[in-house]
Backbone as numpy.savetxt, mean C-alpha at the origin, in Angstrom:
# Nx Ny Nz CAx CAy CAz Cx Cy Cz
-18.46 -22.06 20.67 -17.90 -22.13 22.03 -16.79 -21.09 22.20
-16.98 -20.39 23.26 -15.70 -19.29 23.37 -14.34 -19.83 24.08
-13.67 -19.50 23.22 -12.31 -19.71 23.39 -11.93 -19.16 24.77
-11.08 -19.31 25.74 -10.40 -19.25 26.98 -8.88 -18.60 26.48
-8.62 -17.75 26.60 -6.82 -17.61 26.35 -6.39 -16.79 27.55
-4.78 -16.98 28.11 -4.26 -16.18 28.90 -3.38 -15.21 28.49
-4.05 -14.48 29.77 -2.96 -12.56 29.07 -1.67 -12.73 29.62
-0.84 -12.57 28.91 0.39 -13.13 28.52 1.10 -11.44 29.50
0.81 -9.86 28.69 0.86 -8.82 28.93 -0.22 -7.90 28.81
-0.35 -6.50 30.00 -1.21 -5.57 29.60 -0.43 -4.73 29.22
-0.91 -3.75 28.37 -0.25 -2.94 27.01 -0.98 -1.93 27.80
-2.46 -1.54 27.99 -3.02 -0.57 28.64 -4.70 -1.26 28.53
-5.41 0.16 28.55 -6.75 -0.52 29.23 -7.31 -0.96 28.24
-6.44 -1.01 26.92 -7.42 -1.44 25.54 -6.38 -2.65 24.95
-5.82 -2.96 25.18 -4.98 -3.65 24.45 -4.07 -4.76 25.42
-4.31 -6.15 25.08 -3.07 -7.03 25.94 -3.15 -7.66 24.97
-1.77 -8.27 25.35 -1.14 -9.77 24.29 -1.53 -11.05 25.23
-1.92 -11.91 24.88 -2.34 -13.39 25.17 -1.99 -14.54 24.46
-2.33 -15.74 25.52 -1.16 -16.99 24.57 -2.95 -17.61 23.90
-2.91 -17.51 22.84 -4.03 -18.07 22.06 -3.51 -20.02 21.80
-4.44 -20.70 21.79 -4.62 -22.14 22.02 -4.20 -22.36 20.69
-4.55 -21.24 19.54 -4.44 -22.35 18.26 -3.39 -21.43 17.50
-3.57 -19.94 17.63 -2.71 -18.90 16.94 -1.12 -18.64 17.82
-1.00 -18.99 19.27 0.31 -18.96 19.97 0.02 -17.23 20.62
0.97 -16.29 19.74 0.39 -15.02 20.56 -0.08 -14.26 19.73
-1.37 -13.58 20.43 -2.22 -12.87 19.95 -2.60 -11.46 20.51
-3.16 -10.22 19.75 -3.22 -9.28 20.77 -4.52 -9.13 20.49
-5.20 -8.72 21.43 -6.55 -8.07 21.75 -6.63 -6.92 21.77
-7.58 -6.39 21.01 -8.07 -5.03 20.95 -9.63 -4.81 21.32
-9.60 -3.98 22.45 -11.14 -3.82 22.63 -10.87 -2.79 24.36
-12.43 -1.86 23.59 -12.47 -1.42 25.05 -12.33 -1.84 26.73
-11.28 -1.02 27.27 -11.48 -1.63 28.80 -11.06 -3.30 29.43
-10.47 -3.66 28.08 -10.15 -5.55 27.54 -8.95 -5.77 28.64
-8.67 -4.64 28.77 -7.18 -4.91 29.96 -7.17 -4.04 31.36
-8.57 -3.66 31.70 -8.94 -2.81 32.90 -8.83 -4.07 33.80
-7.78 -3.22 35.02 -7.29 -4.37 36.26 -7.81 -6.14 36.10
-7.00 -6.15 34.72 -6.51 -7.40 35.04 -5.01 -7.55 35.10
-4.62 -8.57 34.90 -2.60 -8.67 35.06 -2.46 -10.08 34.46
-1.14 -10.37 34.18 -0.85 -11.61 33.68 -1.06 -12.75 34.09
-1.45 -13.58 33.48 -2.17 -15.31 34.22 -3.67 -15.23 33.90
-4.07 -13.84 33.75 -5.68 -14.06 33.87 -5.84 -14.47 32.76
-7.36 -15.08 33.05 -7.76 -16.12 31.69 -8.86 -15.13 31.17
-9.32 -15.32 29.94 -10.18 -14.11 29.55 -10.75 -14.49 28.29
-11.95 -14.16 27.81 -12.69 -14.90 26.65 -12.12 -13.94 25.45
-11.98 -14.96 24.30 -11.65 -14.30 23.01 -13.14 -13.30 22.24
-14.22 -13.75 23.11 -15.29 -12.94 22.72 -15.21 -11.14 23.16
-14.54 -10.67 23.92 -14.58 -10.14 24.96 -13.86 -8.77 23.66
-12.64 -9.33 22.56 -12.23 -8.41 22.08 -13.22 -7.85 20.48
-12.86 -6.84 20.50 -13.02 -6.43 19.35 -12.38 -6.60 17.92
-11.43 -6.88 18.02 -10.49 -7.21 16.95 -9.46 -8.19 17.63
-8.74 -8.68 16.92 -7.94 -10.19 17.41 -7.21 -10.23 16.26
-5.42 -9.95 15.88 -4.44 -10.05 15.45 -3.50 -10.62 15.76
-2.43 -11.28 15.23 -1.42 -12.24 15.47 -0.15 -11.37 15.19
0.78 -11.78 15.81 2.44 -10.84 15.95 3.00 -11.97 15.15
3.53 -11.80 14.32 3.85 -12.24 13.31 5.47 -13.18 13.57
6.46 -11.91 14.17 7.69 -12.48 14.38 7.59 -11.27 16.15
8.76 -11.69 16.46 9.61 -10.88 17.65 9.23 -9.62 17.33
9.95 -8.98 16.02 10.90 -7.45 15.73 9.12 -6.98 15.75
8.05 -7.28 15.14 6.65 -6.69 14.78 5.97 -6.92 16.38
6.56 -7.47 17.69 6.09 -7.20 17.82 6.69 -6.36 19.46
7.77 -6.15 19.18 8.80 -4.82 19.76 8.38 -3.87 19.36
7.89 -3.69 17.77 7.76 -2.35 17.17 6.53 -2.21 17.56
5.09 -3.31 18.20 4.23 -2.30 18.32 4.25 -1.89 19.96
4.83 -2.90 20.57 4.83 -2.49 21.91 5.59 -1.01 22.35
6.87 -0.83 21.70 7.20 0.27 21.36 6.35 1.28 21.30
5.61 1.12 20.26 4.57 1.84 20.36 3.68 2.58 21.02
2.94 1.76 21.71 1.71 1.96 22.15 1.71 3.49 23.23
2.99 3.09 23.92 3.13 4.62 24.87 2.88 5.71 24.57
3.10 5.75 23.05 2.95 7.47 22.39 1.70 7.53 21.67
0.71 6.41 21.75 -0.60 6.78 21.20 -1.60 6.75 21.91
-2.42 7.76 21.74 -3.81 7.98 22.32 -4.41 6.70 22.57
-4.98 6.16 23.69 -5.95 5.25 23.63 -7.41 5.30 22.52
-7.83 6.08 22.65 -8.88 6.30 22.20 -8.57 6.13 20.24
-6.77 6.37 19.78 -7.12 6.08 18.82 -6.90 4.81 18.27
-6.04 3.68 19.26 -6.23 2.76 19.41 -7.18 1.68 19.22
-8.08 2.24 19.93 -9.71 1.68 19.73 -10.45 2.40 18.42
-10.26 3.61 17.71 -10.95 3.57 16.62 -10.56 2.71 15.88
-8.87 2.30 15.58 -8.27 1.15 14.75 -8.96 0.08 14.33
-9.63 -0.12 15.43 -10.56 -1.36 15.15 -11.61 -1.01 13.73
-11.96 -0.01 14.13 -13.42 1.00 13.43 -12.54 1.05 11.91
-11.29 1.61 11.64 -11.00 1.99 10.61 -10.68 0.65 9.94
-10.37 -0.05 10.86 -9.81 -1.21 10.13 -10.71 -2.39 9.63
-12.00 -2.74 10.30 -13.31 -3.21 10.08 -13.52 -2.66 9.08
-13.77 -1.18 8.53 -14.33 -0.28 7.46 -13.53 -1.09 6.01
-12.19 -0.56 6.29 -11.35 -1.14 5.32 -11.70 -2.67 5.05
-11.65 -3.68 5.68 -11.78 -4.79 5.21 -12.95 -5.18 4.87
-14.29 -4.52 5.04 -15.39 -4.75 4.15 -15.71 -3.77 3.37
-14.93 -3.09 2.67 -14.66 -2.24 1.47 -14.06 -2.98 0.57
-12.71 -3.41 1.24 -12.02 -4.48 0.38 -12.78 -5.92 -0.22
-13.23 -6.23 0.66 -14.44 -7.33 0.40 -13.34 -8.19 1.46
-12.04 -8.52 1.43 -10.95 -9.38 2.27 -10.64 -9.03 3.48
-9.65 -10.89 3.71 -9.39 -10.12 5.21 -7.87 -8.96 4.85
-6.96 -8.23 5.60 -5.89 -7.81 5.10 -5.11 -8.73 6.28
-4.22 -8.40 5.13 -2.83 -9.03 6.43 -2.44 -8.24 7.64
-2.19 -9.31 8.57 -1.97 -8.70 9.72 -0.70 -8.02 10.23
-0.52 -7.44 9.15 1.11 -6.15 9.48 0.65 -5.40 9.36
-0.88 -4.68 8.91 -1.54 -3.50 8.45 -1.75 -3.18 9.69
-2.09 -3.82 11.30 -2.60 -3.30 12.26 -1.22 -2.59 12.92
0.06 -2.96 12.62 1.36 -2.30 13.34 1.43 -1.46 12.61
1.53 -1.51 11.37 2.18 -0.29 10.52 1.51 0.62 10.00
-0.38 0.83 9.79 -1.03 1.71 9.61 -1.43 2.62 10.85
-1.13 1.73 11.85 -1.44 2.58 13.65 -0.13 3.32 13.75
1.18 2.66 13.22 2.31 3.37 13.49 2.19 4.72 12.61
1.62 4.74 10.97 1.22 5.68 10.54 0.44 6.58 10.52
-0.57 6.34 11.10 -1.63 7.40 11.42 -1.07 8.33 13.11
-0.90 7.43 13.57 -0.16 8.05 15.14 0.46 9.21 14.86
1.61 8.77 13.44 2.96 9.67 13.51 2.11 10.70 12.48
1.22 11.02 11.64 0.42 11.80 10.80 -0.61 12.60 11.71
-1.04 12.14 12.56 -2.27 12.75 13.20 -0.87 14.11 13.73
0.45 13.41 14.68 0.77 14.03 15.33 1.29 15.17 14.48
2.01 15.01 12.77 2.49 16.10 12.17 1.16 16.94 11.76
-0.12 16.66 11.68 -1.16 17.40 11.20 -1.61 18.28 12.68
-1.25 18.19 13.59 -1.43 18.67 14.80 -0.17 19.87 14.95
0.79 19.83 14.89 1.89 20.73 14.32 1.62 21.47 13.11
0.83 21.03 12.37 0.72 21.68 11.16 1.96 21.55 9.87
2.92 20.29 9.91 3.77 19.54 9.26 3.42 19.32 7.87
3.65 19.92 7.02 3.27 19.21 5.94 4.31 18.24 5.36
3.14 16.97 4.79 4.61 15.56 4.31 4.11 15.41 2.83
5.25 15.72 1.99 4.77 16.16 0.77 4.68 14.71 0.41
3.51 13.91 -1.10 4.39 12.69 -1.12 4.09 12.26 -2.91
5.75 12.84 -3.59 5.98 12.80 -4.44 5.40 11.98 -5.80
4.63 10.70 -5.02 4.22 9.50 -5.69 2.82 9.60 -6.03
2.15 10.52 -5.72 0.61 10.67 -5.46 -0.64 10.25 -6.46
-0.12 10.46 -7.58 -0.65 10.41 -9.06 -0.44 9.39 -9.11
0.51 8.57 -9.31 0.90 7.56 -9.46 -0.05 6.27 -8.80
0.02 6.88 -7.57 -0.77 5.80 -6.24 -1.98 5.94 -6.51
-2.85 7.40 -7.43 -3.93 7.38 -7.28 -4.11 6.29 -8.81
-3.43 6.43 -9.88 -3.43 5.64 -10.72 -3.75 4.12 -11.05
-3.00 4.31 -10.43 -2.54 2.08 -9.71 -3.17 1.48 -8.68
-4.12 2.28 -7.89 -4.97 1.53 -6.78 -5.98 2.79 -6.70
-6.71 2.92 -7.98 -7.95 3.69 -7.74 -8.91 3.03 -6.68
-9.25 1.57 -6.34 -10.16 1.53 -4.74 -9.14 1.73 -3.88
-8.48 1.49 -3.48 -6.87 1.71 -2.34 -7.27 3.19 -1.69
-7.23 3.43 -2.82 -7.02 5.45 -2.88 -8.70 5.93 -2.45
-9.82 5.22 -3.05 -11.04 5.88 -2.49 -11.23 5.55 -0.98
-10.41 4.45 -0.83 -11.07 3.74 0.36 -10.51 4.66 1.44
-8.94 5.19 1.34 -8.24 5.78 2.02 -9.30 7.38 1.84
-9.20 7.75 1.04 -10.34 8.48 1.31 -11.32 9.00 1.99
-12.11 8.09 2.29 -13.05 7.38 3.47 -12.41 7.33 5.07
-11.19 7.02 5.15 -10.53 6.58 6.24 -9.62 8.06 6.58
-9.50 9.03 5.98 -8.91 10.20 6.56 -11.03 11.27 6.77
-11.58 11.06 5.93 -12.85 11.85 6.17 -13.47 11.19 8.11
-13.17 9.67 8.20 -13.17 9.04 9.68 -12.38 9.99 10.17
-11.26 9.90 10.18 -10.27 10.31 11.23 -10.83 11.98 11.20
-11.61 12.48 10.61 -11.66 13.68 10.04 -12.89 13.99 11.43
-14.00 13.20 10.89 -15.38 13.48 11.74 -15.30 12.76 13.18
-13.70 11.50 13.45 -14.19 11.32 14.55 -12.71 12.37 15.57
-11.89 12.92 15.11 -10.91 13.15 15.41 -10.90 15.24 15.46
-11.51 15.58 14.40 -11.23 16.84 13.86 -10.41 17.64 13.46
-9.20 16.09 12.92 -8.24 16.15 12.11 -7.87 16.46 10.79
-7.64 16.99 10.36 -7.32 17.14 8.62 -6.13 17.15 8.44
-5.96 16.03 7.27 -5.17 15.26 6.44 -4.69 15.95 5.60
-3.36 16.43 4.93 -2.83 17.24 3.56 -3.36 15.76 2.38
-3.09 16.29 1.64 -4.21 15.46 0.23 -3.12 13.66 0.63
-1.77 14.18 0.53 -0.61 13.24 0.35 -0.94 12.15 1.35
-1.41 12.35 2.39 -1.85 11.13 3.49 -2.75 9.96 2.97
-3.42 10.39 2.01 -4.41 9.48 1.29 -3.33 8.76 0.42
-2.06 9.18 -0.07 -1.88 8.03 -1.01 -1.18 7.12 0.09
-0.39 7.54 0.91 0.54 6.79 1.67 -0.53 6.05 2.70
-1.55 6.18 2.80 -2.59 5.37 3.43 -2.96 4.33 2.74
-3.38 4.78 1.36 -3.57 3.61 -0.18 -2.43 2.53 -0.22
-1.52 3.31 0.16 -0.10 2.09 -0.14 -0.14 0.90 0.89
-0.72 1.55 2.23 -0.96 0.28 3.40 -1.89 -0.94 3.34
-2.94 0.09 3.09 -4.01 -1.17 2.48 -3.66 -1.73 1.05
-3.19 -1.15 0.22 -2.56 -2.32 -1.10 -1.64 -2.97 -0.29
-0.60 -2.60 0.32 0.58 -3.81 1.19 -0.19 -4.97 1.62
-1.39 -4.47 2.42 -1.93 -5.59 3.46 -2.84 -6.68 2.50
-3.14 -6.17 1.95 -4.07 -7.22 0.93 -2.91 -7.70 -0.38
-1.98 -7.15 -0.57 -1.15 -8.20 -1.99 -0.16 -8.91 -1.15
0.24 -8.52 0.15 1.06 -8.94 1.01 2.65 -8.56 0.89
2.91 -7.30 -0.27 3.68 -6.69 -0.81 4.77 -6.13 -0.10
5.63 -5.60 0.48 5.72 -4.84 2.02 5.92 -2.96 0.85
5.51 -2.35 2.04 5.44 -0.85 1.69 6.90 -0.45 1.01
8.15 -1.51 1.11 9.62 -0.34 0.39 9.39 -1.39 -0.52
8.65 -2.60 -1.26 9.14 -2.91 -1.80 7.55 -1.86 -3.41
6.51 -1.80 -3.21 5.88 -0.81 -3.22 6.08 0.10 -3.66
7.39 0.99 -2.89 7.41 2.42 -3.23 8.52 2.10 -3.90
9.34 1.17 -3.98 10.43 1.13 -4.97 10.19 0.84 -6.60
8.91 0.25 -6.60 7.95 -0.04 -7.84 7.74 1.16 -8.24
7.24 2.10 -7.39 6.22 3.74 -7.57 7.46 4.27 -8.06
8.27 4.41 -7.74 9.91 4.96 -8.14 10.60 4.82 -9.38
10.22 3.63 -9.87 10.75 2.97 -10.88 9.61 3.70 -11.88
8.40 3.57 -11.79 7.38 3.98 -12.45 7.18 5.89 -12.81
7.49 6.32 -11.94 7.75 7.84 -11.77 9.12 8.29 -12.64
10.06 7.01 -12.22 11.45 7.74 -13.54 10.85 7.16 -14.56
10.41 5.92 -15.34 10.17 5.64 -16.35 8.89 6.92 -16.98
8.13 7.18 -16.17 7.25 8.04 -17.18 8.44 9.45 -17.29
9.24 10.15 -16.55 10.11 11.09 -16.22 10.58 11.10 -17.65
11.08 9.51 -17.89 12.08 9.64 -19.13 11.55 9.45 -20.75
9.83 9.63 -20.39 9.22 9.33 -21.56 9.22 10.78 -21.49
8.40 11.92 -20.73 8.74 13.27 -21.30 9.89 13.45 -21.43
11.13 13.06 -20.72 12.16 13.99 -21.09 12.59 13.56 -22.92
12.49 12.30 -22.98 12.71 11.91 -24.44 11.71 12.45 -25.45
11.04 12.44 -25.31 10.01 12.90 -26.36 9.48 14.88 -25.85
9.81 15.06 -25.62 9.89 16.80 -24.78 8.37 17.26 -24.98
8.02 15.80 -24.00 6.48 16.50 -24.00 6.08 16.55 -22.14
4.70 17.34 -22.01 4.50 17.47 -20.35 3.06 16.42 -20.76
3.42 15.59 -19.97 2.10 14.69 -20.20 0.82 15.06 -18.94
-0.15 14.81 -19.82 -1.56 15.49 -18.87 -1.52 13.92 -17.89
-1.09 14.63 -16.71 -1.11 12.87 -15.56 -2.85 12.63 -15.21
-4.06 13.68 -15.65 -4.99 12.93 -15.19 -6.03 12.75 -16.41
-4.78 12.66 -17.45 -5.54 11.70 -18.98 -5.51 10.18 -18.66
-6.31 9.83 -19.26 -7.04 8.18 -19.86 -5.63 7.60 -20.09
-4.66 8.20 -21.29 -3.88 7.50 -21.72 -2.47 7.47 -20.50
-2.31 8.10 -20.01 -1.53 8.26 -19.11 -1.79 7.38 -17.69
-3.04 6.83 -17.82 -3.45 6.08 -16.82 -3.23 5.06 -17.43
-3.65 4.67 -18.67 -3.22 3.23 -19.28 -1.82 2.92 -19.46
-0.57 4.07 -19.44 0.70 3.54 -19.64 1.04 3.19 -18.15
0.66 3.92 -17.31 1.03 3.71 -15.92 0.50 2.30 -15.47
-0.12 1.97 -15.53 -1.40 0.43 -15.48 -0.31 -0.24 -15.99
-0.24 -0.17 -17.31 0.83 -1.47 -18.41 1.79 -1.37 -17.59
2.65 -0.62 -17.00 4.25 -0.14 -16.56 3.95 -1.20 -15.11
3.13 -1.33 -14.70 2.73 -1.72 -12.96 2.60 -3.18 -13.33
1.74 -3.54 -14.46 1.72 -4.90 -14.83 2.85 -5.68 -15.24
3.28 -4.93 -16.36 4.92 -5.04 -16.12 5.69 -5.86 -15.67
5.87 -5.15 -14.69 6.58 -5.34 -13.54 6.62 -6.34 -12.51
4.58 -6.72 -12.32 4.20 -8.04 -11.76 4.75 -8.97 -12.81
4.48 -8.71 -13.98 4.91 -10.13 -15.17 6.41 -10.08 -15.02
7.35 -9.59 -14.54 8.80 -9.63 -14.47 8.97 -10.48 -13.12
7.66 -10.49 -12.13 8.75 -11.06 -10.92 8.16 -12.66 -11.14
6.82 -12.77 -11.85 5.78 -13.89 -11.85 6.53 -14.61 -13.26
7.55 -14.03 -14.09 8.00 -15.11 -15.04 6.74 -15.17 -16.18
6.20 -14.48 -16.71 5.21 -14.20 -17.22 5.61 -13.60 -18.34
4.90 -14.09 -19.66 5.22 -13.36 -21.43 3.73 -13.01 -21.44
4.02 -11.89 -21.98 2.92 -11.35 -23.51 3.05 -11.89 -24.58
4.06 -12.46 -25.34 3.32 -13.36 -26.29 3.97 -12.82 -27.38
4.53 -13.51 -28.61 5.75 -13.42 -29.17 5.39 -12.87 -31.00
5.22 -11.66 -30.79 4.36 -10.87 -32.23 5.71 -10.38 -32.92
6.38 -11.17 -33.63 7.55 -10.96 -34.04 7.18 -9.82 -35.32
6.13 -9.86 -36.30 5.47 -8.96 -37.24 5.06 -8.32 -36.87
4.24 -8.10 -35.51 3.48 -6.67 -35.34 4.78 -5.67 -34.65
5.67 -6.11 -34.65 6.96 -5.32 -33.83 7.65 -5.19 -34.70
8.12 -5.64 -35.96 8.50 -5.33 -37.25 7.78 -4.05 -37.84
6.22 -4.08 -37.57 5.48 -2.95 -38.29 5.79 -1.78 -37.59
5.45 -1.74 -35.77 5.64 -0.93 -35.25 7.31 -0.20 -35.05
8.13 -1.11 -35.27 9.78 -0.16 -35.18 9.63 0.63 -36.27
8.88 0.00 -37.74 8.90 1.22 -38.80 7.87 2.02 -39.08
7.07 2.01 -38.20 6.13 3.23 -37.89 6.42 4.05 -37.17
6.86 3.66 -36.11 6.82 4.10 -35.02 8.41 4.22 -34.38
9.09 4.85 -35.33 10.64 4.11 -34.92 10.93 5.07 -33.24
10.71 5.65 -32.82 10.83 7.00 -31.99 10.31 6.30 -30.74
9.04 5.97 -31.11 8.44 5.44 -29.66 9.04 4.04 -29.57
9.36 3.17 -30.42 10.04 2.09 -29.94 11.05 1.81 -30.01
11.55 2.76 -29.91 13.18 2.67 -29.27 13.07 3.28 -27.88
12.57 4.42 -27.69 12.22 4.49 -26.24 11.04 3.62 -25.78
10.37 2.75 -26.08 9.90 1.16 -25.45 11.82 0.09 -25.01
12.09 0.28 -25.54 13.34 -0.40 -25.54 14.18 0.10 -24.34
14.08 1.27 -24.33 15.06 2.41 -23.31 14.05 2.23 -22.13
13.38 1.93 -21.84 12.44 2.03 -20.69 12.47 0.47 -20.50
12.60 -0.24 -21.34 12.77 -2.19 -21.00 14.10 -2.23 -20.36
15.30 -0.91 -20.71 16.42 -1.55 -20.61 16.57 -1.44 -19.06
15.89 0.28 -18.44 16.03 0.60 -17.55 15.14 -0.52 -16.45
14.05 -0.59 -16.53 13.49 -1.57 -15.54 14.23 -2.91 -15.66
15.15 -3.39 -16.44 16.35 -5.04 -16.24 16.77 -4.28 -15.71
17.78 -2.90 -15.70 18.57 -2.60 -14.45 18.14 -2.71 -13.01
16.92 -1.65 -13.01 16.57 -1.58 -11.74 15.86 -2.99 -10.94
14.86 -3.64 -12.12 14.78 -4.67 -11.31 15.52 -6.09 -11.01
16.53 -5.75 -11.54 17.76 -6.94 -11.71 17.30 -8.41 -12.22
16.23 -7.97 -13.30 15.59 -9.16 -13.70 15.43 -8.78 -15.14
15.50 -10.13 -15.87 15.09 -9.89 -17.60 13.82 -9.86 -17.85
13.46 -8.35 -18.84 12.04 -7.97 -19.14 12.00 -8.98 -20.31
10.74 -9.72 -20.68 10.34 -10.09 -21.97 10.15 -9.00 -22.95
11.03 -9.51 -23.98 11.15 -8.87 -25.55 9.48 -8.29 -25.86
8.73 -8.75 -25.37 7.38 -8.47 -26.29 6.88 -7.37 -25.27
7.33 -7.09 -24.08 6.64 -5.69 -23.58 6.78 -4.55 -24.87
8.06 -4.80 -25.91 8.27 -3.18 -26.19 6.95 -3.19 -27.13
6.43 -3.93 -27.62 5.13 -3.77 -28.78 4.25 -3.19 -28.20
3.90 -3.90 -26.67 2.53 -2.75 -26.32 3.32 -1.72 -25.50
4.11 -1.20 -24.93 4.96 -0.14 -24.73 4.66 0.80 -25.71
5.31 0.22 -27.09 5.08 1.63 -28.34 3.77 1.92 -28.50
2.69 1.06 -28.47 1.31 1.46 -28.43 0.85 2.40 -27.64
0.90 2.08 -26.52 0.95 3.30 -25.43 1.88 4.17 -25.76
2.93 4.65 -25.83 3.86 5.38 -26.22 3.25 6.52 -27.12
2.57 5.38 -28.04 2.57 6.12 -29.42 0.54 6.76 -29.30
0.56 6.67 -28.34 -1.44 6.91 -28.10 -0.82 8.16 -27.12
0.08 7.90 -26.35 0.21 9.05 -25.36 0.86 10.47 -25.96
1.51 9.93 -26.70 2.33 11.11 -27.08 1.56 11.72 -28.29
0.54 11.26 -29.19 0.25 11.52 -30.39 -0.81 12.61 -30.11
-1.51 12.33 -28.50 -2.52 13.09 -28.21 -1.65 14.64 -27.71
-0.52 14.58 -27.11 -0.01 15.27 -25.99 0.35 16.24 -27.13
């Protein structure tokens, strides 16, 4: 049975907000969805193409804000890119991905139209830690590519990857890039300590970056690896070099993440440590 809701506001000819019966307010996305109608009108929830919820007030100032400075037309692909994405993902994503990936592509289309380049320091990293994230984004600048005749600098793909990982772990994007940050000085301070240039698109360099990301989830989730009091005895005197910098890299992520790392990261730390550097 189709739902009945009233348009609350028209945004333009693709987009109004409405008071939904079971969600409160909702916005509609779909062609022509807001051609001469006005507020009070009643209007079927079949009618849109996509159907998102405003979460608080401020999300949804920031998209109304919005909408003035973006193309209609790319408005309505949103739907297209964003359908794509969520049956790639196999999930639904959360619904902050429709404000803040439209707010990003808007403000990207417009610096790739200037010819702006936005360098983005984290790239390796992002491609590392969300290899589907990163193909999918992929996919979603080659769209914007064939339906737009836009081209993307490489860097748009990771900061695209970071939206769709936000929207599906429910993560928010600074808390994200403050992870990518943490992860970028920690490998920083494994070459600078050991005075090596590590190959960033080796195997092993993907596996310390992986452990470093897991990490980090096991630091906020209260989570051990598991208490090898002998195999960390063997490895300090094998390996005294790499596990002391396992130690120097435990000490730095308790700073930065203002949380206590478990003692047993440094064992598989020196493993990696000691696989990365032995090859390098």
């Amino acid at each position: 049975m189709e739902k009945q809701i009233k348009i609350k506001k028209v945004l333009n000819n693709n987009v109004v907000i409405a008071s939904h019966p079971t969600y409160e307010e909702v916005v509609l996305i779909g062609k022509g969805i807001g051609f001469n109608r006005k507020k009070g009108d009643e209007i079927s929830s079949e009618k849109a193409d996509k159907t998102f919820l405003l979460s608080n007030e401020q999300e949804k100032e920031q998209y109304m804000s919005l909408l003035p400075y973006i193309d209609e037309n790319l408005i309505d692909f949103m739907s297209d890119i964003l359908h794509h994405v969520e049956s790639r993902m196999g999930q639904e994503l959360n619904q902050h991905i429709h404000v803040a990936l439209t707010d990003h592509l808007a403000f990207a289309i417009n610096r790739a139209k200037k010819d702006l380049q936005f360098s983005n320091p984290f790239l390796l990293e992002i491609e590392s830690l969300y290899p589907k994230e990163y193909q999918i984004a992929m996919e979603v600048v080659t769209m914007i590519y064939d339906k737009m005749g836009i081209q993307f600098p490489e860097g748009e793909v990771g900061f695209i990857a970071l939206h769709i990982h936000s929207a599906v772990t429910d993560k928010t994007l600074r808390e994200l890039n403050r992870h990518n940050q943490l992860i970028t000085h920690l490998v920083q301070l494994v070459e600078d300590t050991m005075d090596v240039q590590i190959d960033k698109k080796s195997v092993d360099y993907h596996r310390l970056v992986q452990h470093l990301h897991r990490a980090i989830d096991r630091v906020y989730q209260d989570e051990h690896v598991g208490d090898e009091i002998r195999l960390a005895n063997m490895l300090k005197e094998e390996y005294p070099v790499c596990y002391n910098l396992a130690w120097k890299l435990i000490k730095v992520m308790q700073k930065q993440l203002n949380k206590p790392v478990d003692e047993s990261e440094a064992i598989y730390l020196t493993i990696h440590l000691q696989r990365l550097t032995h090859k390098t």
